[in-house]
Coordinates of C-alpha atoms and ligand atoms in Angstrom, one line a residue:
E1 CA -14.9 77.3 113.7
D2 CA -12.8 74.4 114.7
I3 CA -14.1 73.9 118.2
R4 CA -14.3 70.5 119.8
V5 CA -17.3 69.2 121.8
Y6 CA -15.6 69.4 125.1
E7 CA -14.2 72.9 124.4
F8 CA -17.7 74.0 123.4
A9 CA -19.1 72.5 126.6
E10 CA -16.5 74.2 128.7
A11 CA -17.2 77.5 127.0
C12 CA -20.9 77.5 127.8
G13 CA -20.7 75.8 131.2
K14 CA -22.1 72.5 130.3
S15 CA -20.8 69.0 130.5
P16 CA -19.6 67.3 127.3
A17 CA -22.3 64.6 128.0
E18 CA -25.0 67.3 127.9
V19 CA -23.7 68.5 124.5
I20 CA -23.4 64.9 123.2
T21 CA -26.9 64.1 124.4
V22 CA -28.5 67.0 122.6
L23 CA -26.9 66.1 119.3
F24 CA -27.5 62.4 119.8
S25 CA -31.2 63.0 120.3
L26 CA -31.3 64.7 116.9
G27 CA -29.4 61.8 115.3
M28 CA -26.0 63.5 115.2
M29 CA -23.3 61.3 116.5
V30 CA -20.3 63.0 118.0
T31 CA -17.8 62.2 120.7
K32 CA -16.2 64.6 123.0
N33 CA -13.1 65.1 120.9
D34 CA -14.9 65.7 117.7
F35 CA -14.9 69.1 116.0
L36 CA -18.4 70.6 115.8
K37 CA -19.8 71.4 112.4
Q38 CA -21.6 74.7 111.7
D39 CA -25.1 73.1 111.8
E40 CA -24.4 71.4 115.0
L41 CA -23.2 74.6 116.6
E42 CA -26.4 76.4 115.5
I43 CA -28.5 73.6 117.0
L44 CA -26.6 73.7 120.2
G45 CA -27.0 77.4 120.4
E46 CA -30.7 77.2 120.1
E47 CA -31.0 74.3 122.5
F48 CA -29.0 76.0 125.3
G49 CA -30.5 79.4 124.5
I50 CA -27.1 81.0 123.9
E51 CA -25.9 82.9 121.0
V52 CA -23.4 81.1 118.9
T53 CA -21.6 83.1 116.3
V54 CA -19.9 80.9 113.7
R55 CA -17.0 82.8 112.3
D56 CA -14.0 81.6 110.6
A57 CA -11.3 84.0 111.7
L58 CA -9.7 83.4 108.3
E59 CA -12.8 83.6 106.2
D60 CA -12.4 87.1 105.0
V61 CA -8.8 86.5 104.4
N62 CA -9.5 83.4 102.3
Y63 CA -12.3 84.9 100.4
V64 CA -11.4 85.2 96.8
G65 CA -14.3 86.3 94.8
D66 CA -14.9 87.5 91.3
Y67 CA -16.3 91.0 91.4
H68 CA -18.7 92.1 88.8
D69 CA -20.2 95.4 88.0
G70 CA -23.3 96.1 90.0
D71 CA -22.4 93.8 92.9
E72 CA -24.1 95.3 95.9
D73 CA -22.3 96.3 99.1
I74 CA -19.0 96.6 97.4
D75 CA -17.3 99.8 96.9
D76 CA -16.1 99.2 93.4
S77 CA -14.7 102.6 92.6
S78 CA -11.2 101.3 92.5
F79 CA -12.0 98.2 90.5
V80 CA -10.6 97.8 87.1
T81 CA -10.9 95.1 84.4
R82 CA -8.5 92.3 85.0
P83 CA -6.9 90.0 82.4
P84 CA -8.6 86.6 82.0
V85 CA -6.8 83.5 83.2
V86 CA -7.0 80.6 80.7
T87 CA -6.4 76.9 81.2
I88 CA -5.8 74.5 78.3
M89 CA -6.9 70.9 78.7
G90 CA -7.0 67.9 76.4
H91 CA -6.2 64.3 75.5
V92 CA -2.6 63.4 75.8
D93 CA -0.5 64.1 72.7
H94 CA -3.1 66.4 71.2
G95 CA -0.7 69.3 71.6
K96 CA -1.5 71.0 74.8
T97 CA 2.1 71.7 75.7
S98 CA 3.1 72.6 72.1
L99 CA 0.2 75.1 71.9
L100 CA 1.1 76.7 75.3
D101 CA 4.7 77.0 74.2
K102 CA 3.8 78.3 70.7
I103 CA 1.5 81.0 72.1
R104 CA 4.2 82.2 74.4
S105 CA 7.0 82.2 71.9
S106 CA 4.9 83.9 69.3
K107 CA 4.2 86.8 71.7
I108 CA 7.5 87.4 73.3
A109 CA 10.0 89.6 71.5
S110 CA 13.3 87.7 71.1
G111 CA 15.8 88.5 73.8
E112 CA 13.1 89.4 76.3
A113 CA 13.1 86.0 77.9
G114 CA 16.1 84.1 79.0
G115 CA 15.2 80.5 78.4
I116 CA 12.3 80.7 76.1
T117 CA 12.6 77.1 74.9
Q118 CA 11.9 75.9 78.4
H119 CA 8.3 75.1 79.1
I120 CA 6.9 77.1 82.0
S121 CA 3.7 76.5 83.8
S122 CA 2.1 80.0 83.6
Y123 CA 2.7 83.2 81.7
T124 CA 1.0 86.3 80.4
V125 CA 0.9 87.5 76.8
E126 CA -0.5 90.6 75.2
K127 CA -2.9 90.7 72.3
N128 CA -4.2 94.1 71.0
G129 CA -2.8 95.8 74.1
Q130 CA -4.8 93.4 76.4
K131 CA -3.3 90.8 78.6
I132 CA -4.1 87.1 78.8
T133 CA -2.6 84.7 81.4
F134 CA -2.3 81.1 80.6
V135 CA -1.9 78.3 83.2
D136 CA -0.8 74.8 82.6
T137 CA -2.6 72.7 85.1
P138 CA -1.2 69.2 85.8
G139 CA -4.5 67.6 84.6
H140 CA -8.2 68.0 84.7
A141 CA -8.5 66.2 88.0
A142 CA -6.2 68.7 89.6
F143 CA -8.2 71.5 87.9
S144 CA -11.4 70.3 89.5
A145 CA -9.7 69.6 92.8
M146 CA -8.6 73.2 93.1
R147 CA -12.0 74.3 92.1
S148 CA -13.7 72.2 94.8
R149 CA -11.2 73.7 97.4
G150 CA -12.3 77.1 96.4
T151 CA -9.2 78.1 94.5
A152 CA -10.9 78.6 91.2
I153 CA -8.2 80.3 89.2
T154 CA -9.5 79.7 85.7
D155 CA -11.9 82.1 83.8
I156 CA -11.9 80.4 80.4
V157 CA -11.1 76.8 79.4
I158 CA -9.7 75.8 76.1
I159 CA -10.1 72.2 75.1
V160 CA -7.6 71.1 72.6
V161 CA -8.5 68.3 70.2
A162 CA -6.1 67.1 67.5
A163 CA -7.9 67.4 64.2
D164 CA -6.3 64.3 62.9
D165 CA -7.3 62.2 65.9
G166 CA -10.6 63.6 67.1
V167 CA -12.4 63.1 70.4
K168 CA -10.8 60.6 72.7
P169 CA -11.8 59.3 76.1
Q170 CA -9.8 61.9 77.9
T171 CA -11.3 64.6 75.7
E172 CA -14.7 63.5 77.1
E173 CA -13.5 63.7 80.6
V174 CA -12.1 67.1 80.0
I175 CA -15.5 68.2 78.6
A176 CA -17.2 67.0 81.8
H177 CA -14.7 68.9 84.0
A178 CA -14.8 72.0 81.9
K179 CA -18.6 72.1 81.9
A180 CA -18.8 71.5 85.6
S181 CA -16.5 74.5 86.1
G182 CA -19.1 76.8 84.5
C183 CA -16.4 78.6 82.6
P184 CA -16.8 79.5 78.9
I185 CA -15.2 76.9 76.7
I186 CA -13.4 77.4 73.5
I187 CA -12.4 74.4 71.3
A188 CA -9.0 74.5 69.7
M189 CA -8.7 72.1 66.9
N190 CA -5.0 71.5 66.7
K191 CA -2.7 70.1 64.1
I192 CA -4.6 71.6 61.2
D193 CA -1.2 71.7 59.3
K194 CA -1.5 67.9 58.9
E195 CA -2.9 66.5 55.8
T196 CA -5.0 64.0 57.8
A197 CA -6.6 66.8 59.8
N198 CA -10.4 66.6 59.6
I199 CA -12.1 69.6 61.1
D200 CA -15.7 68.4 60.2
M201 CA -15.0 65.1 62.0
V202 CA -14.0 67.0 65.2
K203 CA -17.0 69.3 65.0
A204 CA -19.4 66.4 64.5
Q205 CA -17.9 64.4 67.4
M206 CA -17.9 67.4 69.7
A207 CA -21.5 68.2 68.7
E208 CA -22.4 64.7 69.7
K209 CA -21.0 65.5 73.2
G210 CA -23.2 68.6 73.4
M211 CA -20.7 71.1 72.2
T212 CA -22.2 72.4 69.0
P213 CA -20.1 74.8 66.9
V214 CA -21.4 78.3 66.4
D215 CA -21.4 77.9 62.6
W216 CA -23.6 74.9 63.1
G217 CA -26.2 76.9 65.0
G218 CA -24.7 76.1 68.4
N219 CA -22.9 78.3 70.9
T220 CA -19.4 76.9 71.2
E221 CA -16.5 78.5 69.3
F222 CA -14.2 76.1 67.3
I223 CA -10.9 77.5 66.2
G224 CA -8.5 75.6 63.9
V225 CA -4.9 76.0 65.1
S226 CA -1.5 74.6 64.5
A227 CA 1.0 74.6 67.3
K228 CA 3.6 73.8 64.7
S229 CA 3.1 76.6 62.2
G230 CA 1.3 79.1 64.5
E231 CA -1.7 79.3 62.2
G232 CA -4.9 80.2 64.0
I233 CA -3.3 81.3 67.2
E234 CA -4.2 85.0 66.7
D235 CA -7.7 83.9 66.1
L236 CA -7.7 81.9 69.3
L237 CA -6.4 84.9 71.3
E238 CA -9.0 87.2 69.8
N239 CA -11.7 84.8 70.8
I240 CA -10.4 84.6 74.3
L241 CA -10.6 88.4 74.6
I242 CA -14.2 88.4 73.4
Q243 CA -15.2 85.8 76.0
A244 CA -13.3 87.7 78.6
E245 CA -15.1 90.9 77.8
L246 CA -18.5 89.1 78.3
L247 CA -17.3 87.9 81.7
E248 CA -16.6 91.5 82.9
L249 CA -13.8 90.3 85.1
K250 CA -13.0 93.0 87.7
A251 CA -10.7 93.3 90.6
D252 CA -9.0 95.9 92.8
P253 CA -5.3 96.7 92.1
T254 CA -5.1 98.8 95.3
A255 CA -6.2 96.0 97.6
K256 CA -3.9 93.8 99.6
A257 CA -3.0 91.0 97.4
K258 CA -4.5 87.5 97.2
A259 CA -2.9 85.0 95.0
A260 CA -3.4 81.3 94.2
V261 CA -0.4 79.0 94.5
I262 CA -0.2 76.9 91.4
E263 CA 3.2 75.3 92.0
S264 CA 5.7 75.1 94.8
S265 CA 9.1 73.7 95.5
L266 CA 12.1 73.8 97.7
E267 CA 15.1 75.1 95.8
K268 CA 18.7 75.0 96.8
G269 CA 19.9 78.4 97.8
R270 CA 16.5 80.0 97.4
G271 CA 14.4 78.1 99.9
P272 CA 10.7 77.6 99.4
V273 CA 9.5 78.9 96.1
A274 CA 5.8 79.5 95.2
T275 CA 4.5 80.1 91.7
I276 CA 1.4 82.2 92.0
I277 CA -1.3 84.0 90.1
V278 CA -2.5 87.2 91.6
Q279 CA -6.3 87.1 91.9
N280 CA -6.8 90.5 93.5
G281 CA -4.6 93.4 94.6
T282 CA -1.0 93.9 93.9
L283 CA 1.8 91.8 95.5
R284 CA 4.9 93.6 96.4
I285 CA 8.4 92.9 97.8
G286 CA 8.2 93.4 101.6
D287 CA 4.6 92.2 101.9
N288 CA 3.8 90.1 104.9
I289 CA 2.2 86.9 103.6
V290 CA 0.4 83.9 104.9
C291 CA -0.3 80.8 102.8
D292 CA -2.2 78.1 104.5
T293 CA 0.2 77.0 107.3
T294 CA 3.2 78.8 105.9
F295 CA 4.1 82.5 106.3
G296 CA 6.8 85.0 105.7
R297 CA 7.8 88.2 104.0
V298 CA 8.1 88.6 100.2
K299 CA 11.9 88.7 99.7
A300 CA 12.0 88.5 95.9
I301 CA 9.6 88.2 93.0
T302 CA 10.4 86.9 89.6
D303 CA 8.1 87.4 86.7
D304 CA 7.1 84.9 84.0
N305 CA 10.2 85.8 81.9
G306 CA 12.5 85.0 84.8
N307 CA 13.2 88.7 85.5
A308 CA 13.4 90.1 89.0
V309 CA 10.5 92.5 89.6
K310 CA 9.2 94.6 92.5
E311 CA 5.5 93.6 92.1
L312 CA 2.9 91.5 90.4
G313 CA -0.4 92.9 89.3
L314 CA -3.9 91.5 88.6
S315 CA -3.8 88.1 86.9
E316 CA -0.1 88.3 86.6
T317 CA 2.0 85.3 87.4
G318 CA 5.5 84.7 88.8
T319 CA 7.5 83.1 91.6
V320 CA 7.7 84.4 95.2
L321 CA 10.5 83.8 97.7
G322 CA 10.2 84.4 101.4
L323 CA 7.9 81.8 102.9
N324 CA 9.2 79.8 105.8
D325 CA 8.1 76.5 104.3
V326 CA 6.8 75.1 101.0
P327 CA 3.1 75.9 100.6
T328 CA 0.6 73.4 99.3
T329 CA -0.4 73.8 95.7
G330 CA -3.9 75.2 95.3
T331 CA -3.8 77.2 98.5
V332 CA -4.3 81.0 98.7
M333 CA -1.5 83.4 99.5
V334 CA -2.8 86.5 101.4
V335 CA -1.1 89.7 102.4
M336 CA -1.5 90.7 106.1
D337 CA -1.0 93.9 107.9
S338 CA 1.9 92.7 110.1
D339 CA 4.3 89.9 110.2
K340 CA 2.9 88.9 113.6
E341 CA -0.6 88.5 112.1
A342 CA 0.7 86.4 109.3
R343 CA 2.7 84.2 111.7
D344 CA -0.3 83.9 114.1
I345 CA -2.7 82.7 111.4
A346 CA -0.2 80.2 110.0
T347 CA 0.6 78.9 113.4
T348 CA -3.1 78.6 114.4
R349 CA -3.8 76.7 111.2
A350 CA -0.9 74.4 111.7
E351 CA -2.1 73.6 115.3
H352 CA -5.6 72.9 114.1
A353 CA -4.3 70.7 111.4
R354 CA -2.2 68.8 113.9
A355 CA -5.1 68.5 116.4
K356 CA -7.4 67.1 113.7
E357 CA -4.8 64.6 112.7
L358 CA -4.4 63.5 116.3
S359 CA -8.1 63.2 117.0
K360 CA -8.2 60.8 114.1
S361 CA -5.2 58.8 115.1
T362 CA -6.5 57.9 118.6
K363 CA -8.9 55.6 116.8
V364 CA -7.0 52.7 115.3
S365 CA -7.5 49.5 113.5
L366 CA -7.1 46.0 114.9
E367 CA -3.6 45.7 113.4
E368 CA -2.5 49.1 114.8
M369 CA -3.9 48.1 118.2
S370 CA -1.8 45.0 118.1
G371 CA 1.2 47.2 117.5
L372 CA 0.3 49.4 120.5
I373 CA -0.2 46.4 122.6
A374 CA 3.1 45.0 121.6
E375 CA 4.8 48.2 122.6
G376 CA 3.0 47.9 126.0
K377 CA 1.2 51.2 125.5
I378 CA -2.2 49.5 125.8
K379 CA -3.3 46.9 128.3
Q380 CA -6.7 46.2 127.0
L381 CA -8.5 45.8 123.8
P382 CA -11.9 47.4 124.0
V383 CA -14.5 45.8 121.6
I384 CA -18.1 46.1 120.7
I385 CA -19.7 42.8 119.6
K386 CA -22.8 42.7 117.4
T387 CA -24.2 39.4 116.2
D388 CA -27.2 38.0 114.3
V389 CA -28.5 35.7 117.1
G390 CA -28.2 35.4 120.9
G391 CA -26.4 32.1 120.8
S392 CA -23.4 33.3 118.9
L393 CA -23.3 36.4 121.0
E394 CA -22.8 34.5 124.2
A395 CA -20.3 32.1 122.6
I396 CA -18.2 34.9 121.2
K397 CA -18.3 37.0 124.4
G398 CA -17.3 34.0 126.4
S399 CA -14.4 33.0 124.1
L400 CA -13.0 36.5 124.0
E401 CA -13.1 37.0 127.7
K402 CA -11.2 33.7 128.1
I403 CA -8.3 34.9 125.9
A404 CA -7.5 37.5 128.5
N405 CA -4.5 37.0 130.9
D406 CA -3.0 39.2 133.5
E407 CA -1.3 41.6 131.2
V408 CA -3.9 42.1 128.5
K409 CA -7.5 41.5 128.2
V410 CA -10.4 42.1 125.9
K411 CA -12.8 44.6 127.4
V412 CA -16.3 44.1 126.0
I413 CA -17.8 47.5 126.1
H414 CA -21.0 46.5 124.5
A415 CA -22.5 43.2 123.2
A416 CA -25.8 43.0 121.6
V417 CA -27.9 41.2 118.9
G418 CA -28.5 43.4 115.9
G419 CA -26.9 45.3 113.0
I420 CA -24.0 47.7 113.4
T421 CA -25.4 51.1 113.9
E422 CA -24.3 54.7 114.3
S423 CA -24.8 54.5 118.0
D424 CA -22.2 51.7 118.0
L425 CA -19.9 54.1 116.3
V426 CA -20.5 56.7 119.0
L427 CA -19.7 54.2 121.7
A428 CA -16.6 53.1 119.9
G429 CA -15.5 56.6 119.4
A430 CA -15.8 57.3 123.1
S431 CA -13.3 54.6 124.0
E432 CA -9.8 54.8 122.8
G433 CA -8.8 52.1 120.3
C434 CA -12.2 50.4 120.4
I435 CA -13.0 48.0 117.6
I436 CA -16.4 46.8 116.4
L437 CA -16.7 43.1 115.7
G438 CA -19.7 42.0 113.7
F439 CA -20.7 38.3 113.4
N440 CA -23.1 37.7 110.5
V441 CA -24.1 41.3 110.6
R442 CA -22.8 44.2 108.5
P443 CA -22.9 47.9 108.7
T444 CA -25.1 49.8 106.2
G445 CA -23.4 51.9 103.6
S446 CA -23.9 55.1 105.6
V447 CA -22.6 53.6 108.8
K448 CA -19.6 52.3 106.9
A449 CA -18.9 55.8 105.5
K450 CA -19.3 57.4 108.9
A451 CA -17.0 54.8 110.5
K452 CA -14.4 55.6 107.8
A453 CA -14.7 59.3 108.4
D454 CA -14.5 58.9 112.2
G455 CA -11.6 56.5 111.9
V456 CA -13.5 53.7 113.7
S457 CA -12.6 50.2 112.5
I458 CA -15.3 47.6 111.9
N459 CA -14.4 44.0 111.3
T460 CA -17.1 41.6 110.2
Y461 CA -17.0 37.8 110.2
S462 CA -19.1 34.8 109.3
I463 CA -16.9 32.2 111.0
I464 CA -16.5 32.4 114.8
Y465 CA -13.0 31.0 114.8
D466 CA -11.8 33.7 112.4
L467 CA -13.1 36.4 114.7
I468 CA -11.5 34.8 117.8
D469 CA -8.2 34.3 115.9
D470 CA -8.0 37.9 114.8
V471 CA -8.5 39.1 118.3
K472 CA -6.0 36.6 119.6
D473 CA -3.4 37.8 117.1
A474 CA -4.0 41.4 118.2
L475 CA -3.5 40.5 121.8
S476 CA -0.5 38.2 121.2
G477 CA 1.3 41.2 120.0
M478 CA 1.6 42.3 123.6
M479 CA 1.9 38.9 125.1
S480 CA 5.1 38.0 123.1
A481 CA 6.5 41.4 124.0
V482 CA 5.9 41.0 127.7
I483 CA 7.6 37.6 127.7
Ligands
GDP1 P1 0.3 67.2 74.9 O1 0.5 65.8 75.5 O2 -1.1 67.4 74.7 O3 1.0 68.2 75.8 O4 1.0 67.2 73.5 P2 2.4 67.7 73.0 O5 2.4 69.2 72.9 O6 3.5 67.1 73.7 O7 2.3 67.2 71.5 C1 2.3 65.9 71.1 C2 2.9 65.6 69.8 O8 2.2 66.3 68.8 C3 4.3 66.2 69.7 O9 5.1 65.3 69.0 C4 4.2 67.5 69.0 O10 5.3 67.8 68.2 C5 3.0 67.2 68.0 N1 2.2 68.4 67.7 C6 1.7 69.2 68.6 N2 1.0 70.2 68.0 C7 1.2 70.0 66.7 C8 0.7 70.6 65.5 O11 0.0 71.7 65.5 N3 1.0 70.1 64.3 C9 1.8 69.0 64.2 N4 2.1 68.5 63.0 N5 2.2 68.3 65.3 C10 1.9 68.8 66.5

């Protein structure tokens, strides 16, 4: 993965133009600096009669799967049941934070934790000798974002609804996100200690949203709880364990650890700190770790009670010190065999990220062009002109070419009558800083989207003077600087 058109061409002894032509003929628009996608690589392999193996060097490393009994091709002899990871979501003020704190404090023997009153983002409790890990996600949007990036940390979702307030707009959003995750959902009807609490109202409103209570013939569990008195919390935990059992969550405690980063920060005197949940294996002090573009060796581990520990096991959560930089939330921390391996992977990833950033930034907007021109970095403004009729095309082309002076000039790469198409984007992408000017023509939605993705700027006008003025302004950036 992550190979550019020209790199690919070089690797198989072709010219970039040949590669571009093949893809172009199939309607795929690329420029020589673009990264090839998997399907494009496959097509090219076929076309040139060479074998192309698409392999993400980091794929196995990043793979974090759920393992179930009976999965084929997996030696599951060392697999054990792992504790479920639970996320609580709900409308603001319905008691998410209070509930998380109450569950924790009701389960921790006094004295065990240092600052129990302080809210923490993840912890593990025990019920009937079985563990449950709770995670406080910053919001349902973040929850789904992590999921879409492949860092699905949650096994079970709890939707909290205040029984005195009922279903609110945010509750509905949460339902949508929770459903999309495919996780089992439990409804916690909170604040049942209040006189105004109305459990039947909540059930009816939720049933309307497709979440019918079990006692109404549906299949969603509704548990009444109070984060204030603690009532119902044992019920809720029991229910979580029942759901977890059905999920048959398995993982391998003997494997090299994989963990999801759920929080990160830079702390004075400690350096980069990552709060993690172990998804597979066991994380130990001394392990060589890589986490997206950061790497290091585990120097210290703190468990969810703030105690220094030597290791974290399956579904356990805590903080890790030892990374060279602050990792991005939602990324996966993986243990490697050697520190060299960890460093190499992190460095390669960082280089790729930088290269991708650069390949984008070579294509700029009219305003940015003006800045580059002002700095004397660019001596010409390449443009593509598309218009509705021939008359305006000639007029615009003539006017733009007249603006040019000795220092800077407009370079018309292509001028034609017709709509702005993908092939215009390809052309623009091939010429650094090229801008597409449309007069009485507009790009279609898909061209617009592709332009955005490619970083090609399209400006459309319905008054010729506006078009000319914009270009003049861009060029004058340089003209004034030269004088
Ligand atoms: P969040 O925004 O969902 O995290 O809600 P909070 O946990 O901050 O709670 C919002 C308010 O409701 C606070 O004033 C809590 O004290 C109160 N609250 C939360 N749970 C309960 C409960 O079970 N009973 C009562 N009476 N009040 C609660």
